[in-house]
Short mmCIF file of C-alpha atoms in Angstrom, two decimals:
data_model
loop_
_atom_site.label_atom_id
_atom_site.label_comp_id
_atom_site.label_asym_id
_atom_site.label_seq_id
_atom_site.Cartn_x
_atom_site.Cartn_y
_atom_site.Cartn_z
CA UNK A 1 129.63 106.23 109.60
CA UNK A 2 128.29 102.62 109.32
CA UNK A 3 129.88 99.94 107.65
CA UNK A 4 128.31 98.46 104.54
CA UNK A 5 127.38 94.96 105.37
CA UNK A 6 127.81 93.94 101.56
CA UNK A 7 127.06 89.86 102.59
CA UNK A 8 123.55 90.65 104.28
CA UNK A 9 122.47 92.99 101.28
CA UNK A 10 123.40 90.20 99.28
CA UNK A 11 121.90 87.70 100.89
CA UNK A 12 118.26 89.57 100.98
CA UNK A 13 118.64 90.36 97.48
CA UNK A 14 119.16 86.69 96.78
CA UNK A 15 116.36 85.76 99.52
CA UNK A 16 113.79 88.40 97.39
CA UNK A 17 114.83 86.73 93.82
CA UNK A 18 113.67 83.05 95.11
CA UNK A 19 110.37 84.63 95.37
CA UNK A 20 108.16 83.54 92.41
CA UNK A 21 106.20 86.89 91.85
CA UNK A 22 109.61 89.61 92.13
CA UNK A 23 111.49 86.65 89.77
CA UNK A 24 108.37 86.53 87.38
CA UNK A 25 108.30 90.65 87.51
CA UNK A 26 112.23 90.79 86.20
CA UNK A 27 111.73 88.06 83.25
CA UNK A 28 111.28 88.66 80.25
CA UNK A 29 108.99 85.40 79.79
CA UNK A 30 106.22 87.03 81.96
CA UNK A 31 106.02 89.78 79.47
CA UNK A 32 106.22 86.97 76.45
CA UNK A 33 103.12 85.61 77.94
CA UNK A 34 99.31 86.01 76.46
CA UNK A 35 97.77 88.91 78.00
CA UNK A 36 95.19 87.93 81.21
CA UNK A 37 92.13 89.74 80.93
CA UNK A 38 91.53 93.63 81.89
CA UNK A 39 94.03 93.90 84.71
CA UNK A 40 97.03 92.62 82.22
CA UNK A 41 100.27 95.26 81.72
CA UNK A 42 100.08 96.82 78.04
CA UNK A 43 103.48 95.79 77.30
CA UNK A 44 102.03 91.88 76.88
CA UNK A 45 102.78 91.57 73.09
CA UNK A 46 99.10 90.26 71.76
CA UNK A 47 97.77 89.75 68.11
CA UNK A 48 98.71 93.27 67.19
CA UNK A 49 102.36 93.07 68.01
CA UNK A 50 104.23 91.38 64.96
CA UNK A 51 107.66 91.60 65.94
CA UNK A 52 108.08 91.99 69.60
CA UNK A 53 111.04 93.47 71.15
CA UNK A 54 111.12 94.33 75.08
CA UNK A 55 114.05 96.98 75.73
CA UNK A 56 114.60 97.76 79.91
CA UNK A 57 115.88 100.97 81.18
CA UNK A 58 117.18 101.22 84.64
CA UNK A 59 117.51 103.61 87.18
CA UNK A 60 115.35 105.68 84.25
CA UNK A 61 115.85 109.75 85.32
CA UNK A 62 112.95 112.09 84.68
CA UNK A 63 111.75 115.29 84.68
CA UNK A 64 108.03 116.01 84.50
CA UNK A 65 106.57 119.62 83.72
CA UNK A 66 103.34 119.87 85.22
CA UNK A 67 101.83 123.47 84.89
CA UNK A 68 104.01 125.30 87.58
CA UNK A 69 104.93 122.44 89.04
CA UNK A 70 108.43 120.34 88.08
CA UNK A 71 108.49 116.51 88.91
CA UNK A 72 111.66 114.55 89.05
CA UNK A 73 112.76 111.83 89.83
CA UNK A 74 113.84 107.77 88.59
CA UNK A 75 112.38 104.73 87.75
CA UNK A 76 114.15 101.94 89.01
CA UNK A 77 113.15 99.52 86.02
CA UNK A 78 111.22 100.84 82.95
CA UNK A 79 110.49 98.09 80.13
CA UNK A 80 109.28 99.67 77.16
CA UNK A 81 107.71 97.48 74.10
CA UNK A 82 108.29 97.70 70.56
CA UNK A 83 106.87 96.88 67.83
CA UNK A 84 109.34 96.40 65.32
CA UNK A 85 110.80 100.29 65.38
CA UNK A 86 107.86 101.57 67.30
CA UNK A 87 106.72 101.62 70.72
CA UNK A 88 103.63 100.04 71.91
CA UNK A 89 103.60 99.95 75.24
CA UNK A 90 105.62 100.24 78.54
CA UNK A 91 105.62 98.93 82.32
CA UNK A 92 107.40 100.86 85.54
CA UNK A 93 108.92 98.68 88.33
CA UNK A 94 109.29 100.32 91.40
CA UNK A 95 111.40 98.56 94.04
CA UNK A 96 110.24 98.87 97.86
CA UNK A 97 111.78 97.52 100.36
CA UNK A 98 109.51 97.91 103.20
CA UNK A 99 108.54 95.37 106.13
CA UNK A 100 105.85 94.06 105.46
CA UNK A 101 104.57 90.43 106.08
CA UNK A 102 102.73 88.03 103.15
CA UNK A 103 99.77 87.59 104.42
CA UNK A 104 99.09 91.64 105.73
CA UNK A 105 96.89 92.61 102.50
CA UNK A 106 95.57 95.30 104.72
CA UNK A 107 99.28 96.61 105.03
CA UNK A 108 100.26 96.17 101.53
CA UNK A 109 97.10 97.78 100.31
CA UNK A 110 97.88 100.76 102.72
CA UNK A 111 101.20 100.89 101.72
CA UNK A 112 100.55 101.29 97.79
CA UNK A 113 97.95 103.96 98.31
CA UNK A 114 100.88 105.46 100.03
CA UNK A 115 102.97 104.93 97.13
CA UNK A 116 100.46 105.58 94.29
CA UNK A 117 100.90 109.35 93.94
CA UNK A 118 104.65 108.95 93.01
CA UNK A 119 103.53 105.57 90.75
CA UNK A 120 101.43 107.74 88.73
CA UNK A 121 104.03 110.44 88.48
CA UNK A 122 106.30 107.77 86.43
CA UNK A 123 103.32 106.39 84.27
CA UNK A 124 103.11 110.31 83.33
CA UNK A 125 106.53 110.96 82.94
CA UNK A 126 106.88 107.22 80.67
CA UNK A 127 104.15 108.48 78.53
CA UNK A 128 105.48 111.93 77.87
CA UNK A 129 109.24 110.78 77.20
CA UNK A 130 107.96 107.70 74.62
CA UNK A 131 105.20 109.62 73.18
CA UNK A 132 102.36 107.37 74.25
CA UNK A 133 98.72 107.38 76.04
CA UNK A 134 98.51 106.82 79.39
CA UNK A 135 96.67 103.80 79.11
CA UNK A 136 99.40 102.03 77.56
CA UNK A 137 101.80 102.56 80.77
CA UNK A 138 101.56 99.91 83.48
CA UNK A 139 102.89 101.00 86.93
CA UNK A 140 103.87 97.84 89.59
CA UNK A 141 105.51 98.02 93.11
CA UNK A 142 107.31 95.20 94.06
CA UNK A 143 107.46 94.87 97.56
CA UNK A 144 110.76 92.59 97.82
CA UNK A 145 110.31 91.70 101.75
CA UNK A 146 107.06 90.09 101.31
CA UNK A 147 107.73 88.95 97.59
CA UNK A 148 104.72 90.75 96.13
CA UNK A 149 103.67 92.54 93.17
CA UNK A 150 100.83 95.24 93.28
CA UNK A 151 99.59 96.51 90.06
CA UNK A 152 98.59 100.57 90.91
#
């Protein structure tokens, strides 16, 4: 089989954290931040949220009953919100590491309609397992090549 070239995966995973938008997405200061308008995640502690506390699953397994249908699968980063002892919110991370340049909008835009169908699987399945609406569940690829995040 092929070797494992441990320095190069190393060094892209180093290259992809010096990009502002995948460093912002794994900090917990971004989520500390006021909420932006409309298009904000849910887990943004505003007035509401007295005592804030941001707890992150990785690698997050699931398994989704859907009528006949069973969805599985895992969440590469799940950050759930808490207020105090109960949760208030939650955001999925979804790690891609397709080629794709910065400036292709067309192809990232393609590329998270391709991805939105499994996106919305793990806002579902985030819901169901902490017992909250669907409207409280953000779901974001980060594209690591190109160093952009895409709300879906």
């Amino acid at each position: 089989g092929r070797q494992l070239d441990l320095t190069a995966y190393l060094a892209a995973f180093r290259e992809a954290l010096a990009r502002p938008a995948v460093r912002a997405a794994l900090t917990r200061a971004t989520y500390q931040q006021p909420a932006r308008g409309a298009a904000a995640t849910p887990v943004h502690a505003g007035p509401r949220v007295r005592r804030p506390r941001w707890v992150v699953h990785r690698e997050r397994s699931f398994a989704l009953r859907e009528g006949d249908i069973l969805l599985s699968g895992q969440m590469d980063r799940l950050v759930v919100l808490h207020d105090a002892d109960r949760v208030v919110g939650a955001d999925v991370l979804d790690f891609k590491t397709d080629t794709l340049s910065v400036g292709d909008a067309e192809a990232i835009s393609a590329r998270t309609e391709i991805y939105r169908p499994q996106l919305e699987a793990y806002r579902r399945a985030a819901a169901q397992w902490l017992g909250l609406p669907r409207e409280r569940v953000s779901a974001r690829l980060v594209f690591l090549g190109p160093g952009v995040v895409v709300e879906v």
